[in-house]
XYZ file of C-alpha atoms in Angstrom:
591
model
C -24.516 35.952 49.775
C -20.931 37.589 48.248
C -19.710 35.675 45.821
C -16.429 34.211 45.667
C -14.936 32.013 43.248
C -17.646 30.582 42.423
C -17.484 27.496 40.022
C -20.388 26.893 37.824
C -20.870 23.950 35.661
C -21.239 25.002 31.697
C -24.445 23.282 31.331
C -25.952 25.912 33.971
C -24.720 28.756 32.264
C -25.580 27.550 28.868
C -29.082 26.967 30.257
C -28.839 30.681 31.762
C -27.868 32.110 28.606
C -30.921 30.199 26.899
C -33.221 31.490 29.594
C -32.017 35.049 28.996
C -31.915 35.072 25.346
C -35.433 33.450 25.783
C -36.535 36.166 28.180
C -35.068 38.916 26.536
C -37.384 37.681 23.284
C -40.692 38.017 25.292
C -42.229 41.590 24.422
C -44.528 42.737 27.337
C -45.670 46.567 28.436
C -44.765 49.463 27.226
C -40.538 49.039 27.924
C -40.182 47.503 24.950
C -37.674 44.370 24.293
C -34.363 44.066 25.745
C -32.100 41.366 25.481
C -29.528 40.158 28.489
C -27.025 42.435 26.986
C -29.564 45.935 26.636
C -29.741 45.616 23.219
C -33.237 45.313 21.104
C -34.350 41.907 20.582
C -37.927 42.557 18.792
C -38.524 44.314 15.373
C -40.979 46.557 14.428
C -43.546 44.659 13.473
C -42.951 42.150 16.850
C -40.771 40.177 15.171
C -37.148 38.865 15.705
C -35.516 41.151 13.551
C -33.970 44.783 13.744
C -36.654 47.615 14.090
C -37.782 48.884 10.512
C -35.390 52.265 9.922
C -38.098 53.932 8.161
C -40.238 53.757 11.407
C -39.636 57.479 12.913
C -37.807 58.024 16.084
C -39.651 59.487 18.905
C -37.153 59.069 21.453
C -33.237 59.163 22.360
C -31.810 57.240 25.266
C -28.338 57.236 26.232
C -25.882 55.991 28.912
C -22.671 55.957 29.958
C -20.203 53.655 30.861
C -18.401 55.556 33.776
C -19.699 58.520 35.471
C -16.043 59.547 36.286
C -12.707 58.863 35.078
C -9.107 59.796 36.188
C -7.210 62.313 34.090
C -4.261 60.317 33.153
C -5.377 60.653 29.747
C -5.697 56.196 29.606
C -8.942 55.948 30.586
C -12.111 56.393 28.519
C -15.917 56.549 28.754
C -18.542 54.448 26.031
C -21.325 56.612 25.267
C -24.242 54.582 23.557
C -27.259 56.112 22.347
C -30.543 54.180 21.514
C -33.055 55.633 19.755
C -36.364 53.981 20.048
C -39.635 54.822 18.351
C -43.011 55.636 19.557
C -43.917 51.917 20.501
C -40.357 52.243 22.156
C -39.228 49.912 19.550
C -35.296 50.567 18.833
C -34.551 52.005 15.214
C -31.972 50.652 12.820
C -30.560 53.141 10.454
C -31.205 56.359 12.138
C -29.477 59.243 11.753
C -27.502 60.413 15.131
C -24.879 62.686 16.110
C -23.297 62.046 19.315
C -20.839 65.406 20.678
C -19.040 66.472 23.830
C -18.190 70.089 25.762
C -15.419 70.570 27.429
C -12.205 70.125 25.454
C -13.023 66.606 25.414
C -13.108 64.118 22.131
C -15.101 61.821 21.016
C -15.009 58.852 18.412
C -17.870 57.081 16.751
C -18.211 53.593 15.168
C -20.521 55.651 12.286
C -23.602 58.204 12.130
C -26.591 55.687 11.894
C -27.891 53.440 14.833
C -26.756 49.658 14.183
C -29.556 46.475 14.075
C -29.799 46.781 17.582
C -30.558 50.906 17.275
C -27.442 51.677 18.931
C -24.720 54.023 18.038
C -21.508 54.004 20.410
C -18.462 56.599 21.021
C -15.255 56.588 22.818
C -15.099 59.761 24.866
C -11.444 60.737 26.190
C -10.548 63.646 27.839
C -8.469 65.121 25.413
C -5.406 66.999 26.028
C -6.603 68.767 29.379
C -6.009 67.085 32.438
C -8.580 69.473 34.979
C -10.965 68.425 36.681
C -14.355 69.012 35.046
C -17.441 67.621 34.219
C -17.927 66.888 30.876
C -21.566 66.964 28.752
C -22.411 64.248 26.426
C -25.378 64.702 23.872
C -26.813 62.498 21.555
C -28.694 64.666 18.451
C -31.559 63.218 15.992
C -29.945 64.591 13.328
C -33.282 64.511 11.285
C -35.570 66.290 13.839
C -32.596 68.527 16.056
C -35.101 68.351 18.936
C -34.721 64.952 19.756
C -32.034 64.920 22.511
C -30.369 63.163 25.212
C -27.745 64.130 27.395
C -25.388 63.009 30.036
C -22.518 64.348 32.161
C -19.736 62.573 33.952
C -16.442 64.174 36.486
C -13.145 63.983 35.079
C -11.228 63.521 38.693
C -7.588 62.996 39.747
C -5.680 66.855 39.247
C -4.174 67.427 42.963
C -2.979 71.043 43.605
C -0.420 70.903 47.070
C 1.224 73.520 48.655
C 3.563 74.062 50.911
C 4.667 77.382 52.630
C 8.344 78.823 53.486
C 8.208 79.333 56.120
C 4.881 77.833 58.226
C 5.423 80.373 60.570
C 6.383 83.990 59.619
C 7.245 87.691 61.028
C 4.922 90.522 60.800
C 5.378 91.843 57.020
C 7.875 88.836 56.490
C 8.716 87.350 52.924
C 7.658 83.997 52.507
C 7.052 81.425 49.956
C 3.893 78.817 49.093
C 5.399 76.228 46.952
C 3.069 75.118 44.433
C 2.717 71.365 42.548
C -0.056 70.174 40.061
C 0.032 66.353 39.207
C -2.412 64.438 37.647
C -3.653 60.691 39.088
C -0.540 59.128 38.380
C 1.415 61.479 40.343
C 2.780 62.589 36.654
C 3.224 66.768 36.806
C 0.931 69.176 34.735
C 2.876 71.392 32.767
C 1.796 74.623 31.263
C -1.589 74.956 33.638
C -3.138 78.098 34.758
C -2.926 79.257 38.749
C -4.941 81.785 40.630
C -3.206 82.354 43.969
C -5.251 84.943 46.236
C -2.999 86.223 48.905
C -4.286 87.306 52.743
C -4.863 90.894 51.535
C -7.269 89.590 48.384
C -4.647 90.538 45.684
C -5.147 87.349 42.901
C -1.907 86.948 40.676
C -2.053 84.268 38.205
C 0.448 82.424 36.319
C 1.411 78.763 34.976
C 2.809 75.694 36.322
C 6.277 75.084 35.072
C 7.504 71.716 33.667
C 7.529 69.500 37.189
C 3.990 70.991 37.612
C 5.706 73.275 40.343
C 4.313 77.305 40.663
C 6.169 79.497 43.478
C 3.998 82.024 45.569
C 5.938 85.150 47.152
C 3.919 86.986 49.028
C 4.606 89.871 51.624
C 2.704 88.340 55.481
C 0.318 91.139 56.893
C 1.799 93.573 59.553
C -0.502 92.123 61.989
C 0.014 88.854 64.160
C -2.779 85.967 63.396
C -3.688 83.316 60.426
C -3.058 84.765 57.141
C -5.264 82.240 54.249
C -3.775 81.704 51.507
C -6.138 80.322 48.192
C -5.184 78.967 45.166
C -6.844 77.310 41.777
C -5.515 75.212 39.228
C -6.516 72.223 37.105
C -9.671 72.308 38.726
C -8.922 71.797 42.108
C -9.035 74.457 44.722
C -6.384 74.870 48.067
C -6.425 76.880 51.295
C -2.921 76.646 52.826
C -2.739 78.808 56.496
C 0.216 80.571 57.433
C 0.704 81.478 60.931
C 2.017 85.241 61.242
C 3.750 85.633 64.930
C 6.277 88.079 66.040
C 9.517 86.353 67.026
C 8.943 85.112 70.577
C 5.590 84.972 70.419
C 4.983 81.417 69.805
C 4.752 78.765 67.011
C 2.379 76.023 66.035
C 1.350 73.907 68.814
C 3.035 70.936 69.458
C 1.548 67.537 68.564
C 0.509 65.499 71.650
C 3.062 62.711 71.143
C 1.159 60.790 74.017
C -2.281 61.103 72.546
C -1.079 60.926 68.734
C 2.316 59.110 68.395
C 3.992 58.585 65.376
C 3.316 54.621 64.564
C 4.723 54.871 60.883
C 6.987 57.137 59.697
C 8.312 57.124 55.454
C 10.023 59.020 53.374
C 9.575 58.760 49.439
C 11.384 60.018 46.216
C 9.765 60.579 42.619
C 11.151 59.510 40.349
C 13.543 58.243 42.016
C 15.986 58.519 39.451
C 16.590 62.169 37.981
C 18.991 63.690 35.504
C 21.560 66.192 36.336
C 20.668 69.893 36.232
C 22.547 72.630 33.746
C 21.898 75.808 33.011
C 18.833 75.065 30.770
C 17.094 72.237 33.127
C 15.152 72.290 36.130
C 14.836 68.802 36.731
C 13.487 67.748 40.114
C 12.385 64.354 42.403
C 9.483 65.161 44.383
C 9.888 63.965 48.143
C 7.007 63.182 50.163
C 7.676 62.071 53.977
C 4.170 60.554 55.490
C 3.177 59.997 59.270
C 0.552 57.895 60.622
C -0.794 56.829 63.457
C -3.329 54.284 65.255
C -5.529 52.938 62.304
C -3.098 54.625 59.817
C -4.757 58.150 60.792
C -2.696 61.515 59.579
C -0.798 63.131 62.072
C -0.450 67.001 61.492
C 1.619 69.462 62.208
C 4.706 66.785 62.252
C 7.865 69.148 61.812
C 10.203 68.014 59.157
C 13.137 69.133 57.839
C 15.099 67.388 54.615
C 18.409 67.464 53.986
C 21.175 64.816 52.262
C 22.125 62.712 55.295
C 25.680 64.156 54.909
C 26.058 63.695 51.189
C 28.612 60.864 51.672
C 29.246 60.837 47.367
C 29.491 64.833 47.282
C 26.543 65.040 44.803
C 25.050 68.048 46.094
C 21.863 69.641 45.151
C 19.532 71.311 46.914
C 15.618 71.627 48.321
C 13.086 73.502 47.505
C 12.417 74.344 51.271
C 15.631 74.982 51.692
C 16.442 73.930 55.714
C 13.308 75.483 57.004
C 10.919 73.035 59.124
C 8.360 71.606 56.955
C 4.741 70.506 58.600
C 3.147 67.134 57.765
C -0.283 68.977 56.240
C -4.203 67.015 57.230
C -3.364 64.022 54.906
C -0.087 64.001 57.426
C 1.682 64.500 54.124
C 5.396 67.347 54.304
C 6.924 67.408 50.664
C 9.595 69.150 49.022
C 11.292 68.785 45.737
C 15.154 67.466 45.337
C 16.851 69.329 42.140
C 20.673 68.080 41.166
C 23.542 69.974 40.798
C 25.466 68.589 37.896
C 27.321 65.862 39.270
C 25.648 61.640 38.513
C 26.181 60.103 41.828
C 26.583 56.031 41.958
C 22.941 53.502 41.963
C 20.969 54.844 45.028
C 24.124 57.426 45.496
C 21.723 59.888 47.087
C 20.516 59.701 50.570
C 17.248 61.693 51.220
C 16.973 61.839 54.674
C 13.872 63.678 56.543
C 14.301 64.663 60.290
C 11.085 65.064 62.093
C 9.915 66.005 65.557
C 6.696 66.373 67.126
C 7.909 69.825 68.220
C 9.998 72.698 66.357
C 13.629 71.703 66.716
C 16.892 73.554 65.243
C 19.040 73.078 61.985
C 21.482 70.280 62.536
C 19.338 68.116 65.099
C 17.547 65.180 64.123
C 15.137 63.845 66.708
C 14.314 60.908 64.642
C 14.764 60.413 60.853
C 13.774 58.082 58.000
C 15.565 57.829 54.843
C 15.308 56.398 50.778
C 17.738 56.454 48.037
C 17.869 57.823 44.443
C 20.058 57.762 41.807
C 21.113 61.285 39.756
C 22.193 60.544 36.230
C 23.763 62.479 33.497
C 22.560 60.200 30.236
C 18.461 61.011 29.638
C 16.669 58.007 28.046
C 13.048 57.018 27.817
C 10.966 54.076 28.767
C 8.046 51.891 26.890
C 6.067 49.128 27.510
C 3.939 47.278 25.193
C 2.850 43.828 24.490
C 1.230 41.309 21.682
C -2.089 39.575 21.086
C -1.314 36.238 22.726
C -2.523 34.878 25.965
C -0.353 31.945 27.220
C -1.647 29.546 29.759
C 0.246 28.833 33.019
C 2.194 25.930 34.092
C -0.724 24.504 36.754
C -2.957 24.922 33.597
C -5.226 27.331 36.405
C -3.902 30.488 35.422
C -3.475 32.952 32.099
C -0.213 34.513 31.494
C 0.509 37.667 29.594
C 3.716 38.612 28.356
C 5.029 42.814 28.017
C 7.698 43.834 26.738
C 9.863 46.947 28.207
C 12.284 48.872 26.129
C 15.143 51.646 27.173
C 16.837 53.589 24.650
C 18.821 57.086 25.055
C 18.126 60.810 23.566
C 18.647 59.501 20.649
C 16.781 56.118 20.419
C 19.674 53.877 20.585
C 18.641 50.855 22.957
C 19.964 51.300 26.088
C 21.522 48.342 27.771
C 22.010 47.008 31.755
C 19.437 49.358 33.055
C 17.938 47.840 36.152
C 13.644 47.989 35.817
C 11.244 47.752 38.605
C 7.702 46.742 38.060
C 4.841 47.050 39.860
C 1.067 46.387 39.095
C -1.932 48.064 40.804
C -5.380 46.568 40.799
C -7.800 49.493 40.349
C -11.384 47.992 40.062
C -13.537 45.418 39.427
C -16.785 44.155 37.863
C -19.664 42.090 38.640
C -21.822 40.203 35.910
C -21.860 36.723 33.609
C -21.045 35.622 30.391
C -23.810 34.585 28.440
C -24.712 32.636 24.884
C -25.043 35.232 22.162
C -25.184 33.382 18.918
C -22.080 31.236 18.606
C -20.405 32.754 21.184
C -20.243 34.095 24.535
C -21.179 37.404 25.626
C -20.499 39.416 28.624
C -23.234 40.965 30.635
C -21.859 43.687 33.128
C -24.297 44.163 36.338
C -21.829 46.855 37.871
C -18.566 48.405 36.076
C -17.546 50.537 38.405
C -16.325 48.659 41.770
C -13.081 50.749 42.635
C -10.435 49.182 44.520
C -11.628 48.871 48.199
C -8.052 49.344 49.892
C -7.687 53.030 48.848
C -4.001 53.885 50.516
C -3.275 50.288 49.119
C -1.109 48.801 52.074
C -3.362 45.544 52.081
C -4.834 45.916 55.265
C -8.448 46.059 55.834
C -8.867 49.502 57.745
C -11.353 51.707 59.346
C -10.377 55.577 59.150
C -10.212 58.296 61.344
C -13.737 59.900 60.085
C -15.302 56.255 60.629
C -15.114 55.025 56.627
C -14.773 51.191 56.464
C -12.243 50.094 53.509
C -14.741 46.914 53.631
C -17.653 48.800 52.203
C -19.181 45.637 50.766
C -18.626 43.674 53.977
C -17.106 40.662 52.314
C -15.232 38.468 54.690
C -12.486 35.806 54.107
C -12.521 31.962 55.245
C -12.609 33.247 58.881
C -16.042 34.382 59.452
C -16.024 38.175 60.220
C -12.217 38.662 59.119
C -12.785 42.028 56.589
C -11.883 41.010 52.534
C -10.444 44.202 50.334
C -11.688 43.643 46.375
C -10.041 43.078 44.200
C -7.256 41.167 46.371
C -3.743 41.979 45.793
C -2.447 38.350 45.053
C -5.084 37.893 42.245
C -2.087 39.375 40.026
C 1.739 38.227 39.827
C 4.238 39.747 37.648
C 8.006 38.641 37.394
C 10.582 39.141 34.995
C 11.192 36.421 31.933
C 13.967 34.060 33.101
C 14.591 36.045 35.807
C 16.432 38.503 34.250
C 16.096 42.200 35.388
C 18.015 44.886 33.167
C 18.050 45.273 29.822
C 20.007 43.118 27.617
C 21.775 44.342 24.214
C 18.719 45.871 22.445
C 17.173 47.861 25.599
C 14.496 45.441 26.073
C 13.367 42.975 29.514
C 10.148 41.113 29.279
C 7.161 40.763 32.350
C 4.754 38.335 32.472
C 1.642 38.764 34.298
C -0.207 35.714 35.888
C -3.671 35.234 36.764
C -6.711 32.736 37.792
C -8.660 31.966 34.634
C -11.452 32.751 36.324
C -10.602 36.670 36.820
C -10.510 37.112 33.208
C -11.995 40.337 31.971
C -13.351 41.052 35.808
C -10.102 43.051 36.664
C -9.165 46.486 35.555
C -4.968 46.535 36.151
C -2.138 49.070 35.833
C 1.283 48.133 35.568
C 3.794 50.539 35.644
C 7.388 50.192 35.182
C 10.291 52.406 36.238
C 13.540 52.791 35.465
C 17.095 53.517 36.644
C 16.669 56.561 34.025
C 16.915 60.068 33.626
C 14.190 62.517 32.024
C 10.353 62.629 31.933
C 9.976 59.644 30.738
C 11.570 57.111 33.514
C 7.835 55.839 34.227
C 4.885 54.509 31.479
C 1.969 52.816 32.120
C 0.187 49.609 30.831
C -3.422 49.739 31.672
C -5.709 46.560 30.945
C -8.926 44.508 32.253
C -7.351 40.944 32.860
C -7.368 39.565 28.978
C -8.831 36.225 28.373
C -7.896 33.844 24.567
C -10.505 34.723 22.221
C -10.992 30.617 21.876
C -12.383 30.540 25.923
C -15.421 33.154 23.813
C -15.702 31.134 20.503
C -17.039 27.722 21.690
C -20.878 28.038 22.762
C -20.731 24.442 24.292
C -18.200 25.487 26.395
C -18.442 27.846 29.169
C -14.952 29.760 29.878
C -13.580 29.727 33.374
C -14.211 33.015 33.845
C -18.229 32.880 33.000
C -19.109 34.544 36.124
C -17.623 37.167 38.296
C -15.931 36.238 41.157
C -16.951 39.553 42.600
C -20.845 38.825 42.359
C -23.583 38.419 39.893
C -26.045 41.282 41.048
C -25.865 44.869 40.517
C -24.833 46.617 43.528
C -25.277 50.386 45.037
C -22.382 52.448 45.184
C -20.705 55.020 47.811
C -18.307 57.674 46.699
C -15.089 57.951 48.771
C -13.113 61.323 47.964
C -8.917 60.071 49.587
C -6.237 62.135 48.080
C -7.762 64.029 45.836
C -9.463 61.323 44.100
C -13.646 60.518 44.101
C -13.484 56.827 44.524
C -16.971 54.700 43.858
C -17.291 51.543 45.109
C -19.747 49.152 45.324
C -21.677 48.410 49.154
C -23.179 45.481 49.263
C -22.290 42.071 49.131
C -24.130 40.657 46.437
């Protein structure tokens, strides 16, 4: 049965922590001893104690925390080797070396196995964002031919293009506009690209600093589908041009009957950008989105972006220019906003994208949808950071955690009366208990990788197109077959302090984040903040499991509200879901 919520008394989990610490002390077969938490729990000699580190080691084990982690550059993978002796008895003192390929970095708590015959490392991905797999190998550094290795996928770089035109003359000039961003949408600068054009000719260059690369190419002199293929960051894309002589027809028309437009958006990011000069090239990216029964994609939706009239006279201009855009399989049509050098009022801009299920001329607009953004001339930068104090919430049922944002201009002075927007994203969760280790508790993880289940994140349980149920581990609420996403999205709050919005004299506005007790440490979280700002550095992150007082740990007798999952107890298999660009893995069963 799926656990939810469940409440345990502490006298059952002390007596499970007993039982496990009890267990874990019973030798048996050749495995060896493990304790609840996979650490040794015999000696040597059979014994309570560490292993003796002059016993030699005969073997290296190691694991890894994550087999794949997004390339924001925030997240992280524990390596931990074990080394084990011929009796499979773990080794205290031994000499290892643990080292990665790949650009990546690693840091270790030492060079010689702990008590438990353990020695841990923090691999991050260093400073390149591609996709890639990256090797991790633990070394006897005493006998070089003891070895252990293991990989994981560094996932999240998203190459898009979009061509200029979609339809093009015999021997035409056209365009494929080029972006590279990494899982947070943030642009990678400075990254190789291989385009191969229809003829086979490859021409490489770098992405420039909105992640953006721009294709010319010359169409063949013959009418058909001239493939396009590019690389970069690890990702590969096949964008289709359709070469017609004029007259001779056009992308079919979408079958508005059988595929009507349901939901139709328009986005800007960021959606606050400083004014261009000579020396800039600063941009908002602009993604329109169409969807239909089920929220399925909609392709070849014709879109073309302009400025609703430009009621303030900003001015500025598109990357597409006023040619017809088409929505792409994800029923995704972009462009990219740059300013002129006029600042325009809050939300002064109006980004307005016309659309059609058939091709339609400049100056109609069938049907539209519209946002807002602000273009400013001042650049400033954003923060967000916090302390190491966990606050308890007014019911007494929750935890509250307090962050602090802070604005300041190009030349750090605090930046005051600038509106921020928060917003917090749940990305996974874990199942497992706390148990007694010592005299305290100790958390036993059954399965750390449970991605978010609602992967386009609009909070409705969905099945897809290509028949993928968001539901994978069939959970259901109160109402008995009603589908459950995990983590839910009210299991986090955040407001502002007092109410209170923009920044006061010093640049600074303070979020707290509210939470059951019981979700404590269960919950991987992002919170991002934006801000009515200019510059590259209008967005930053915060990303967090749920944190939990160190006090609910330190009392033995005392089992914290949070001493077993609300997610489930047992370890569970996992699927892998690739949506946007991003491998998802998330657990299927409900146990």
């Amino acid at each position: 049965m799926f656990l939810h919520r469940i409440i345990a008394s502490p006298a059952r989990w002390l007596a499970l922590g007993a039982l496990a610490l009890t267990l874990s002390a019973c030798g048996g077969g050749g495995g060896g001893c493990v304790d609840a938490f996979g650490g040794n729990a015999c000696s040597s000699n059979g014994g309570g104690g560490p292993a003796d580190p002059t016993v030699a080691i005969d073997r290296l084990s190691l694991t890894l925390s994550k087999t794949s982690i997004n390339n924001s550059g925030s997240d992280s993978v524990v390596a931990t080797a074990t080394a084990v002796n011929e009796n499979n008895q773990t080794v205290a003192g031994a000499d290892v070396l643990l080292s990665v390929d790949n650009e990546a970095e690693v840091v270790v708590d030492g060079t010689q196995t702990n008590a438990s015959g353990q020695l841990t490392g923090t691999v991050r991905i260093g400073e390149n964002r591609s996709n890639r797999t990256i090797k991790v190998t633990a070394k006897s550094i005493s006998d070089g031919s003891i070895v252990a290795e293991k990989t994981f996928q560094v996932v999240g770089a998203d190459l898009t293009g979009t061509p200029v035109p979609a339809v093009i003359a015999p021997s035409g000039a056209g365009e494929v506009k080029y972006r590279l961003v990494d899982s947070t949408s943030n642009p990678m600068v400075n990254v190789a690209i291989v385009v191969a054009g229809a003829d086979g000719v490859e021409t490489a260059g770098v992405t420039g600093s909105n992640g953006e690369f721009n294709y010319a190419y010359t169409a063949p002199g013959a009418a058909g589908n001239a493939v396009i293929r590019a690389t970069a960051g690890g990702d590969a894309l096949e964008t289709t041009v359709l070469v017609q002589a004029a007259g001779g027809g056009s992308i079919p028309p979408v079958n508005a009957g059988a595929t009507p437009v349901l939901s139709a958006s328009v986005s800007a990011n960021p959606s606050v950008v400083a004014v261009n000069t000579g020396t800039t090239s600063n941009q908002s990216q602009i993604r329109s989105l169409f969807l239909t029964n089920a929220n399925a994609p909609v392709q070849n939706i014709r879109v073309r972006f302009d400025l609703a009239g430009d009621a303030n006279s900003v001015g500025g201009t598109f990357s597409t220019g006023a040619s017809i855009v088409y929505s792409n399989s994800n029923g995704i049509a972009t462009t990219a906003y740059a300013p002129g050098t006029r600042s325009s009022p809050t939300d002064g801009v109006t980004i307005r994208a016309c659309w059609d299920y058939a091709d339609f001329a400049v100056g109609a607009c069938p049907h539209e949808v519209k946002t807002t953004l602000t273009v400013v001339a001042d650049p400033v930068s954003i923060t967000i950071g916090t302390d190491n104090l966990i606050g308890t919430g007014t019911s007494g049922l929750t935890y509250t955690k307090r962050y602090v944002v802070q604005v300041v201009d190009s030349s750090g002075v605090a930046k005051a009366d600038v509106q921020i927007s928060p917003s917090v994203d749940l990305l996974r969760y874990q199942k497992g208990f706390y148990t007694v280790s010592g005299d305290k508790w100790a958390k036993v993880i059954m399965a750390s990788q449970c991605d978010n289940e609602d992967l386009n994140r609009n909070n409705v349980a969905e099945t897809y197109a290509d028949g993928w149920i968001e539901d994978v581990n069939g959970s259901y609420n109160l109402t008995p077959g009603r589908p459950a996403l995990e983590p839910r999205k009210a299991d986090v709050a955040i407001s502002f302090e007092g109410g209170v919005s923009r920044t006061n004299a010093i640049g600074q506005v303070v979020l707290t984040v509210e939470y059951p007790q019981d979700l404590g440490t269960w919950v991987e979280f992002n919170l991002l903040v934006a801000a009515g700002v200019s510059g590259t550095e209008g967005r930053a992150n915060y990303q967090s499991f749920l944190p939990v007082p160190a006090a609910a740990l330190s009392n033995k007798d005392v089992a914290p509200p949070f001493v077993v999952s609300p997610y489930g107890v047992e370890a569970s298999p996992t699927a892998t879901k690739a949506y946007n660009g991003v491998t998802y893995t998330l657990c299927t069963n409900p146990n």
